[in-house]
mmCIF file of C-alpha atoms in Angstrom:
data_model
loop_
_atom_site.group_PDB
_atom_site.id
_atom_site.type_symbol
_atom_site.label_atom_id
_atom_site.label_comp_id
_atom_site.label_asym_id
_atom_site.label_seq_id
_atom_site.Cartn_x
_atom_site.Cartn_y
_atom_site.Cartn_z
ATOM 1 C CA MET A 915 -157.881 102.871 -112.710
ATOM 2 C CA LEU A 916 -160.112 103.963 -109.954
ATOM 3 C CA ASN A 917 -163.458 105.317 -111.175
ATOM 4 C CA LEU A 918 -164.464 108.720 -109.758
ATOM 5 C CA GLU A 919 -168.140 108.013 -109.383
ATOM 6 C CA ARG A 920 -167.252 105.035 -107.409
ATOM 7 C CA LEU A 921 -164.814 106.797 -105.233
ATOM 8 C CA ARG A 922 -167.821 109.414 -104.780
ATOM 9 C CA THR A 923 -169.957 106.349 -103.459
ATOM 10 C CA LEU A 924 -167.234 105.314 -101.030
ATOM 11 C CA ASP A 925 -166.923 108.909 -99.843
ATOM 12 C CA ALA A 926 -170.628 109.133 -99.186
ATOM 13 C CA LEU A 927 -170.438 105.743 -97.376
ATOM 14 C CA ALA A 928 -167.628 107.001 -95.153
ATOM 15 C CA ARG A 929 -169.405 110.318 -94.377
ATOM 16 C CA HIS A 930 -172.964 108.753 -93.791
ATOM 17 C CA GLY A 931 -171.731 105.463 -92.083
ATOM 18 C CA SER A 932 -174.389 103.165 -93.862
ATOM 19 C CA VAL A 933 -175.327 102.162 -97.262
ATOM 20 C CA SER A 934 -178.846 103.588 -96.749
ATOM 21 C CA GLY A 935 -177.407 107.014 -95.598
ATOM 22 C CA ALA A 936 -174.941 107.133 -98.661
ATOM 23 C CA ALA A 937 -177.934 106.181 -101.033
ATOM 24 C CA ALA A 938 -179.961 109.013 -99.675
ATOM 25 C CA GLY A 939 -177.123 111.488 -99.778
ATOM 26 C CA LEU A 940 -176.367 110.513 -103.499
ATOM 27 C CA HIS A 941 -180.052 110.183 -104.457
ATOM 28 C CA ILE A 942 -179.574 106.606 -105.724
ATOM 29 C CA THR A 943 -180.907 103.104 -104.424
ATOM 30 C CA THR A 944 -179.193 101.121 -101.849
ATOM 31 C CA SER A 945 -178.537 98.369 -104.423
ATOM 32 C CA ALA A 946 -176.800 100.900 -106.625
ATOM 33 C CA VAL A 947 -174.578 101.662 -103.787
ATOM 34 C CA SER A 948 -173.750 98.024 -103.262
ATOM 35 C CA GLN A 949 -173.130 97.556 -106.936
ATOM 36 C CA GLN A 950 -170.845 100.603 -107.027
ATOM 37 C CA MET A 951 -168.813 99.412 -104.048
ATOM 38 C CA ALA A 952 -168.516 95.712 -105.483
ATOM 39 C CA LYS A 953 -167.032 97.374 -108.596
ATOM 40 C CA LEU A 954 -164.656 99.430 -106.668
ATOM 41 C CA GLU A 955 -163.428 96.585 -104.722
ATOM 42 C CA ARG A 956 -162.646 94.791 -107.937
ATOM 43 C CA GLU A 957 -160.693 97.910 -109.162
ATOM 44 C CA ALA A 958 -158.780 98.121 -105.877
ATOM 45 C CA GLY A 959 -158.159 94.523 -105.574
ATOM 46 C CA GLN A 960 -158.939 94.591 -101.776
ATOM 47 C CA ARG A 961 -162.084 94.229 -99.453
ATOM 48 C CA LEU A 962 -163.277 97.775 -98.687
ATOM 49 C CA LEU A 963 -166.273 96.893 -96.721
ATOM 50 C CA ALA A 964 -166.941 94.207 -93.878
ATOM 51 C CA LYS A 965 -170.188 93.024 -92.414
ATOM 52 C CA ASN A 966 -171.080 94.775 -89.161
ATOM 53 C CA GLY A 967 -174.388 93.284 -87.526
ATOM 54 C CA ARG A 968 -176.919 94.272 -90.126
ATOM 55 C CA GLY A 969 -174.676 96.923 -91.740
ATOM 56 C CA VAL A 970 -171.152 97.324 -92.984
ATOM 57 C CA ARG A 971 -168.074 99.046 -91.912
ATOM 58 C CA LEU A 972 -165.113 100.114 -93.731
ATOM 59 C CA THR A 973 -161.976 97.946 -93.577
ATOM 60 C CA ASP A 974 -158.632 99.368 -93.090
ATOM 61 C CA ALA A 975 -158.109 99.435 -96.745
ATOM 62 C CA GLY A 976 -161.574 101.223 -97.152
ATOM 63 C CA ARG A 977 -160.754 103.873 -94.676
ATOM 64 C CA LEU A 978 -157.501 104.448 -96.461
ATOM 65 C CA LEU A 979 -158.912 104.772 -99.777
ATOM 66 C CA ALA A 980 -161.908 106.888 -98.370
ATOM 67 C CA GLU A 981 -159.449 109.421 -97.043
ATOM 68 C CA HIS A 982 -157.780 109.535 -100.637
ATOM 69 C CA ALA A 983 -161.248 109.803 -102.213
ATOM 70 C CA ALA A 984 -162.235 112.817 -99.973
ATOM 71 C CA ARG A 985 -159.089 114.742 -101.147
ATOM 72 C CA ILE A 986 -159.726 113.770 -104.752
ATOM 73 C CA LEU A 987 -163.105 114.878 -104.766
ATOM 74 C CA SER A 988 -162.179 118.184 -103.156
ATOM 75 C CA GLN A 989 -159.720 118.667 -105.944
ATOM 76 C CA VAL A 990 -162.468 117.859 -108.529
ATOM 77 C CA GLU A 991 -164.467 120.449 -106.880
ATOM 78 C CA LEU A 992 -161.664 122.955 -107.107
ATOM 79 C CA ALA A 993 -161.202 122.233 -110.748
ATOM 80 C CA GLN A 994 -164.999 122.628 -111.629
ATOM 81 C CA ALA A 995 -165.149 125.753 -109.684
ATOM 82 C CA ASP A 996 -162.093 127.173 -111.586
ATOM 83 C CA LEU A 997 -163.536 125.944 -114.853
ATOM 84 C CA GLU A 998 -166.882 127.827 -114.031
ATOM 85 C CA ALA A 999 -164.943 130.905 -112.851
ATOM 86 C CA GLN A 1000 -162.986 131.091 -116.152
ATOM 87 C CA ARG A 1001 -166.297 130.616 -118.134
ATOM 88 C CA GLY A 1002 -168.022 133.321 -115.959
ATOM 89 C CA GLN A 1003 -171.341 131.584 -116.558
ATOM 90 C CA VAL A 1004 -173.908 131.265 -113.735
ATOM 91 C CA ALA A 1005 -175.351 127.785 -115.029
ATOM 92 C CA GLY A 1006 -175.860 124.154 -113.622
ATOM 93 C CA GLU A 1007 -177.636 123.146 -110.420
ATOM 94 C CA LEU A 1008 -177.589 124.892 -107.142
ATOM 95 C CA ARG A 1009 -178.786 123.101 -103.964
ATOM 96 C CA LEU A 1010 -179.815 125.348 -101.175
ATOM 97 C CA SER A 1011 -181.464 124.897 -97.653
ATOM 98 C CA ALA A 1012 -182.594 127.430 -95.096
ATOM 99 C CA PHE A 1013 -184.168 127.206 -91.629
ATOM 100 C CA PRO A 1014 -188.047 127.723 -91.764
ATOM 101 C CA THR A 1015 -188.271 131.423 -91.054
ATOM 102 C CA ALA A 1016 -185.242 132.227 -93.508
ATOM 103 C CA ALA A 1017 -186.944 129.867 -96.053
ATOM 104 C CA ARG A 1018 -190.231 131.936 -95.738
ATOM 105 C CA GLY A 1019 -188.402 135.437 -95.338
ATOM 106 C CA LEU A 1020 -185.617 135.195 -97.668
ATOM 107 C CA PHE A 1021 -185.876 132.511 -100.249
ATOM 108 C CA PRO A 1022 -188.954 133.712 -102.219
ATOM 109 C CA ALA A 1023 -187.409 137.002 -103.135
ATOM 110 C CA ALA A 1024 -183.782 135.784 -103.665
ATOM 111 C CA LEU A 1025 -184.604 132.584 -105.621
ATOM 112 C CA ALA A 1026 -186.842 134.662 -107.803
ATOM 113 C CA THR A 1027 -184.314 136.998 -108.574
ATOM 114 C CA LEU A 1028 -181.761 134.333 -109.317
ATOM 115 C CA ARG A 1029 -184.129 132.700 -111.768
ATOM 116 C CA ALA A 1030 -184.873 135.902 -113.468
ATOM 117 C CA GLU A 1031 -181.230 136.910 -113.827
ATOM 118 C CA HIS A 1032 -179.695 133.569 -114.517
ATOM 119 C CA PRO A 1033 -182.287 131.400 -116.376
ATOM 120 C CA ALA A 1034 -179.665 128.546 -117.159
ATOM 121 C CA LEU A 1035 -179.375 127.992 -113.176
ATOM 122 C CA ARG A 1036 -181.447 125.218 -111.828
ATOM 123 C CA LEU A 1037 -182.280 125.885 -108.173
ATOM 124 C CA ARG A 1038 -183.220 123.102 -105.680
ATOM 125 C CA SER A 1039 -184.143 124.381 -102.177
ATOM 126 C CA SER A 1040 -185.247 122.775 -98.964
ATOM 127 C CA GLU A 1041 -186.117 123.676 -95.399
ATOM 128 C CA LEU A 1042 -183.697 122.430 -92.938
ATOM 129 C CA GLU A 1043 -182.717 123.211 -89.371
ATOM 130 C CA PRO A 1044 -179.230 124.953 -89.168
ATOM 131 C CA GLU A 1045 -177.253 121.990 -88.075
ATOM 132 C CA ARG A 1046 -178.728 119.681 -90.584
ATOM 133 C CA GLY A 1047 -177.914 122.453 -93.210
ATOM 134 C CA ILE A 1048 -174.349 122.731 -92.071
ATOM 135 C CA SER A 1049 -173.930 118.932 -92.335
ATOM 136 C CA GLY A 1050 -175.450 118.826 -95.858
ATOM 137 C CA VAL A 1051 -172.968 121.362 -96.981
ATOM 138 C CA VAL A 1052 -170.072 119.567 -95.421
ATOM 139 C CA ARG A 1053 -171.252 116.228 -96.956
ATOM 140 C CA GLY A 1054 -171.707 117.755 -100.335
ATOM 141 C CA ASP A 1055 -175.340 117.143 -100.349
ATOM 142 C CA LEU A 1056 -176.032 120.975 -100.617
ATOM 143 C CA ASP A 1057 -174.050 123.759 -102.122
ATOM 144 C CA LEU A 1058 -175.255 126.620 -99.692
ATOM 145 C CA ALA A 1059 -177.182 126.747 -96.408
ATOM 146 C CA VAL A 1060 -178.660 129.666 -94.568
ATOM 147 C CA VAL A 1061 -178.157 129.044 -90.950
ATOM 148 C CA LEU A 1062 -178.268 131.004 -87.628
ATOM 149 C CA ASP A 1063 -177.122 131.263 -84.157
ATOM 150 C CA TRP A 1064 -177.939 133.507 -81.027
ATOM 151 C CA TYR A 1065 -175.969 136.444 -79.525
ATOM 152 C CA ASN A 1066 -175.148 134.281 -76.534
ATOM 153 C CA LYS A 1067 -174.823 130.859 -78.330
ATOM 154 C CA PRO A 1068 -172.697 130.608 -81.405
ATOM 155 C CA ILE A 1069 -173.092 127.629 -83.567
ATOM 156 C CA PRO A 1070 -169.720 125.809 -84.404
ATOM 157 C CA LEU A 1071 -168.697 125.541 -88.230
ATOM 158 C CA PRO A 1072 -166.655 122.642 -89.302
ATOM 159 C CA ASP A 1073 -163.136 123.638 -90.986
ATOM 160 C CA GLY A 1074 -163.542 124.082 -94.824
ATOM 161 C CA LEU A 1075 -166.537 126.128 -94.668
ATOM 162 C CA VAL A 1076 -166.939 129.709 -95.548
ATOM 163 C CA LYS A 1077 -169.717 132.208 -94.305
ATOM 164 C CA ALA A 1078 -171.132 135.627 -95.113
ATOM 165 C CA PRO A 1079 -173.356 137.524 -92.753
ATOM 166 C CA LEU A 1080 -176.832 138.214 -93.994
ATOM 167 C CA LEU A 1081 -178.677 140.170 -91.278
ATOM 168 C CA ASP A 1082 -179.249 140.425 -87.423
ATOM 169 C CA ASP A 1083 -182.633 139.371 -86.644
ATOM 170 C CA PRO A 1084 -184.366 140.954 -83.581
ATOM 171 C CA ALA A 1085 -186.549 138.723 -81.381
ATOM 172 C CA ASP A 1086 -189.390 139.842 -78.936
ATOM 173 C CA VAL A 1087 -191.691 138.065 -76.700
ATOM 174 C CA ALA A 1088 -194.941 137.067 -78.085
ATOM 175 C CA MET A 1089 -198.054 136.782 -75.692
ATOM 176 C CA PRO A 1090 -201.833 136.748 -75.765
ATOM 177 C CA ALA A 1091 -203.184 140.219 -76.255
ATOM 178 C CA GLY A 1092 -204.863 139.973 -72.721
ATOM 179 C CA HIS A 1093 -201.567 139.066 -70.953
ATOM 180 C CA ARG A 1094 -200.580 141.113 -67.861
ATOM 181 C CA LEU A 1095 -197.419 142.488 -69.744
ATOM 182 C CA ALA A 1096 -199.165 143.071 -73.060
ATOM 183 C CA GLY A 1097 -199.116 146.826 -72.604
ATOM 184 C CA ARG A 1098 -195.551 147.358 -71.665
ATOM 185 C CA ASP A 1099 -192.905 149.020 -73.835
ATOM 186 C CA GLU A 1100 -190.347 146.520 -72.942
ATOM 187 C CA VAL A 1101 -190.072 143.370 -70.650
ATOM 188 C CA ASP A 1102 -187.449 141.287 -68.965
ATOM 189 C CA LEU A 1103 -187.286 137.443 -69.220
ATOM 190 C CA ALA A 1104 -187.305 137.233 -65.468
ATOM 191 C CA GLU A 1105 -190.894 138.426 -65.560
ATOM 192 C CA PHE A 1106 -191.983 135.203 -67.386
ATOM 193 C CA ALA A 1107 -190.834 132.883 -64.614
ATOM 194 C CA GLU A 1108 -194.463 131.549 -63.962
ATOM 195 C CA ASP A 1109 -195.564 131.357 -67.696
ATOM 196 C CA GLU A 1110 -195.838 128.478 -69.872
ATOM 197 C CA TRP A 1111 -193.346 128.532 -72.732
ATOM 198 C CA ILE A 1112 -193.861 127.305 -76.310
ATOM 199 C CA THR A 1113 -190.702 126.314 -77.888
ATOM 200 C CA TRP A 1114 -189.066 124.416 -80.555
ATOM 201 C CA GLY A 1115 -188.545 120.487 -80.496
ATOM 202 C CA GLU A 1116 -186.383 118.839 -78.023
ATOM 203 C CA GLY A 1117 -182.801 119.118 -79.013
ATOM 204 C CA GLU A 1118 -183.194 121.756 -81.676
ATOM 205 C CA PHE A 1119 -180.415 124.423 -81.588
ATOM 206 C CA CYS A 1120 -183.131 127.219 -80.730
ATOM 207 C CA HIS A 1121 -184.862 125.306 -78.063
ATOM 208 C CA GLU A 1122 -181.374 124.712 -76.359
ATOM 209 C CA TRP A 1123 -180.541 128.508 -76.788
ATOM 210 C CA LEU A 1124 -184.107 129.261 -75.103
ATOM 211 C CA MET A 1125 -183.383 126.776 -72.185
ATOM 212 C CA LEU A 1126 -179.759 128.184 -71.790
ATOM 213 C CA THR A 1127 -181.062 131.885 -71.703
ATOM 214 C CA LEU A 1128 -183.857 131.511 -69.345
ATOM 215 C CA ARG A 1129 -181.722 129.341 -66.899
ATOM 216 C CA SER A 1130 -179.097 132.162 -67.016
ATOM 217 C CA LYS A 1131 -181.656 134.385 -65.563
ATOM 218 C CA GLY A 1132 -182.509 131.980 -62.796
ATOM 219 C CA ILE A 1133 -185.632 130.649 -64.352
ATOM 220 C CA GLU A 1134 -186.433 127.133 -64.592
ATOM 221 C CA PRO A 1135 -188.655 126.913 -67.859
ATOM 222 C CA ILE A 1136 -192.098 125.641 -67.815
ATOM 223 C CA VAL A 1137 -192.461 124.183 -71.302
ATOM 224 C CA GLY A 1138 -196.062 123.583 -72.439
ATOM 225 C CA HIS A 1139 -196.019 122.947 -76.066
ATOM 226 C CA ARG A 1140 -193.369 122.509 -78.822
ATOM 227 C CA ALA A 1141 -193.618 123.460 -82.420
ATOM 228 C CA ALA A 1142 -191.105 123.854 -85.219
ATOM 229 C CA GLU A 1143 -192.773 126.647 -87.073
ATOM 230 C CA THR A 1144 -193.143 130.128 -85.826
ATOM 231 C CA HIS A 1145 -196.787 130.382 -87.204
ATOM 232 C CA THR A 1146 -197.640 127.358 -85.177
ATOM 233 C CA GLN A 1147 -196.208 128.818 -82.103
ATOM 234 C CA LEU A 1148 -197.928 132.079 -82.725
ATOM 235 C CA GLY A 1149 -201.224 130.208 -83.077
ATOM 236 C CA LEU A 1150 -201.008 128.396 -79.829
ATOM 237 C CA VAL A 1151 -200.089 131.929 -78.116
ATOM 238 C CA ALA A 1152 -203.149 133.267 -79.817
ATOM 239 C CA ALA A 1153 -205.178 130.552 -78.243
ATOM 240 C CA GLY A 1154 -203.817 131.601 -74.712
ATOM 241 C CA LEU A 1155 -201.606 128.559 -74.134
ATOM 242 C CA GLY A 1156 -198.356 130.328 -73.338
ATOM 243 C CA VAL A 1157 -195.656 132.921 -74.678
ATOM 244 C CA CYS A 1158 -192.879 132.277 -77.063
ATOM 245 C CA ILE A 1159 -189.775 133.969 -78.770
ATOM 246 C CA ALA A 1160 -190.716 135.651 -81.960
ATOM 247 C CA PRO A 1161 -188.020 136.646 -84.206
ATOM 248 C CA LEU A 1162 -188.874 139.159 -86.572
ATOM 249 C CA LEU A 1163 -187.745 137.495 -89.846
ATOM 250 C CA GLY A 1164 -190.704 135.404 -91.385
ATOM 251 C CA ARG A 1165 -193.150 136.074 -88.496
ATOM 252 C CA HIS A 1166 -195.717 138.132 -90.464
ATOM 253 C CA PRO A 1167 -198.656 138.229 -90.768
ATOM 254 C CA MET A 1168 -199.221 138.178 -86.982
ATOM 255 C CA PRO A 1169 -202.425 136.722 -85.506
ATOM 256 C CA PRO A 1170 -204.558 139.636 -84.109
ATOM 257 C CA GLU A 1171 -204.844 137.880 -80.808
ATOM 258 C CA VAL A 1172 -200.984 138.110 -80.258
ATOM 259 C CA VAL A 1173 -198.982 141.190 -78.995
ATOM 260 C CA THR A 1174 -195.126 141.303 -79.380
ATOM 261 C CA VAL A 1175 -192.966 143.166 -76.869
ATOM 262 C CA PRO A 1176 -189.375 143.956 -77.161
ATOM 263 C CA LEU A 1177 -186.810 142.593 -74.547
ATOM 264 C CA LYS A 1178 -184.676 144.877 -72.398
ATOM 265 C CA GLN A 1179 -181.703 142.452 -73.287
ATOM 266 C CA ARG A 1180 -182.436 143.200 -77.044
ATOM 267 C CA VAL A 1181 -182.158 139.633 -78.068
ATOM 268 C CA ARG A 1182 -180.925 138.873 -81.522
ATOM 269 C CA ARG A 1183 -179.983 136.084 -83.746
ATOM 270 C CA HIS A 1184 -177.314 136.153 -86.478
ATOM 271 C CA VAL A 1185 -178.299 135.005 -89.820
ATOM 272 C CA TYR A 1186 -175.792 133.912 -92.431
ATOM 273 C CA VAL A 1187 -175.037 131.634 -95.448
ATOM 274 C CA VAL A 1188 -172.429 129.068 -95.465
ATOM 275 C CA TRP A 1189 -170.706 127.079 -98.239
ATOM 276 C CA ARG A 1190 -167.563 125.036 -98.844
ATOM 277 C CA ALA A 1191 -164.259 126.922 -99.415
ATOM 278 C CA ASP A 1192 -163.372 124.591 -102.168
ATOM 279 C CA ALA A 1193 -166.469 125.816 -104.197
ATOM 280 C CA ASP A 1194 -165.657 129.480 -103.417
ATOM 281 C CA ARG A 1195 -165.034 130.583 -106.924
ATOM 282 C CA ARG A 1196 -168.146 129.094 -108.347
ATOM 283 C CA PRO A 1197 -170.080 132.004 -110.188
ATOM 284 C CA SER A 1198 -173.468 130.356 -109.198
ATOM 285 C CA ILE A 1199 -172.282 130.491 -105.534
ATOM 286 C CA ARG A 1200 -171.249 134.027 -105.811
ATOM 287 C CA ALA A 1201 -174.529 134.875 -107.590
ATOM 288 C CA ALA A 1202 -176.661 133.265 -104.833
ATOM 289 C CA VAL A 1203 -174.799 135.015 -101.924
ATOM 290 C CA ASP A 1204 -175.388 138.355 -103.689
ATOM 291 C CA ALA A 1205 -179.008 137.610 -104.203
ATOM 292 C CA LEU A 1206 -179.344 136.453 -100.400
ATOM 293 C CA ARG A 1207 -177.577 139.513 -99.184
ATOM 294 C CA ALA A 1208 -179.653 142.076 -101.315
ATOM 295 C CA THR A 1209 -182.884 140.497 -100.020
ATOM 296 C CA ALA A 1210 -181.517 140.569 -96.426
ATOM 297 C CA ARG A 1211 -180.744 144.263 -96.889
ATOM 298 C CA GLU A 1212 -184.231 144.914 -98.079
ATOM 299 C CA VAL A 1213 -185.653 142.940 -95.165
ATOM 300 C CA GLY A 1214 -183.437 144.992 -92.863
ATOM 301 C CA GLN A 1215 -184.662 148.278 -94.197
ATOM 302 C CA ALA A 1216 -188.464 147.067 -93.953
ATOM 303 C CA GLU A 1217 -187.693 146.635 -90.189
#
């Protein structure tokens, strides 16, 4: 008989591609992963792993069993969701992530509501960029992720995920109070062709969006500084070191030395929450989505 927890370990190894990755995803030690796999090989009666340089790879038998393991674990998830739905109780553990400004702008109120209304629910939240949040949900490391895309750059969602919109978040240009355009009612991106930009990290989704958008306007961006956090970017703007895109969600309080001006193009990013389709009936998932949407409505009204 194949052990379910050992199949879960094999599935994590197949998804992460390494023993250390599987250990991190399962929150166990690398030696525990190795021990589980050794026991699973004895149960299967075949070698499932082979050495590959300093790491390991799945054998043909390992890949075959990993495919079955993924289907079995999905069915187990469905069974658990159906049982939770039948009980109708919002309980257990719920793991969530959000990109930084959503973690600041949505999580405090939404998670406080969940804790007050459902004391039997244990919440575990983390701050992750959208692509990492989506990957975490696909791998099963997370139950929910709050993610974003931009009006002109959608983020692809893998099969098997469900999403619900939370809000459309308007974005302005933030500039030093003494900037030549600070007194305008609205501005065009083309007017910043000679300005230094303060942007996100290289390769991050929002950075790639900004580069794409500026280049579509015929601007080759001058990137002076990079910072993941909106408040860090605004601090650099306040020091007179450049301009940045400043979405409304999570940007307050604003430094007094910074002015924001709307764009003529009315730039917006779409904020939504994603989860696995096989967990759709879990009461804890539904409660979390409802709390996030209620908080998003309040944020939208405050705008």
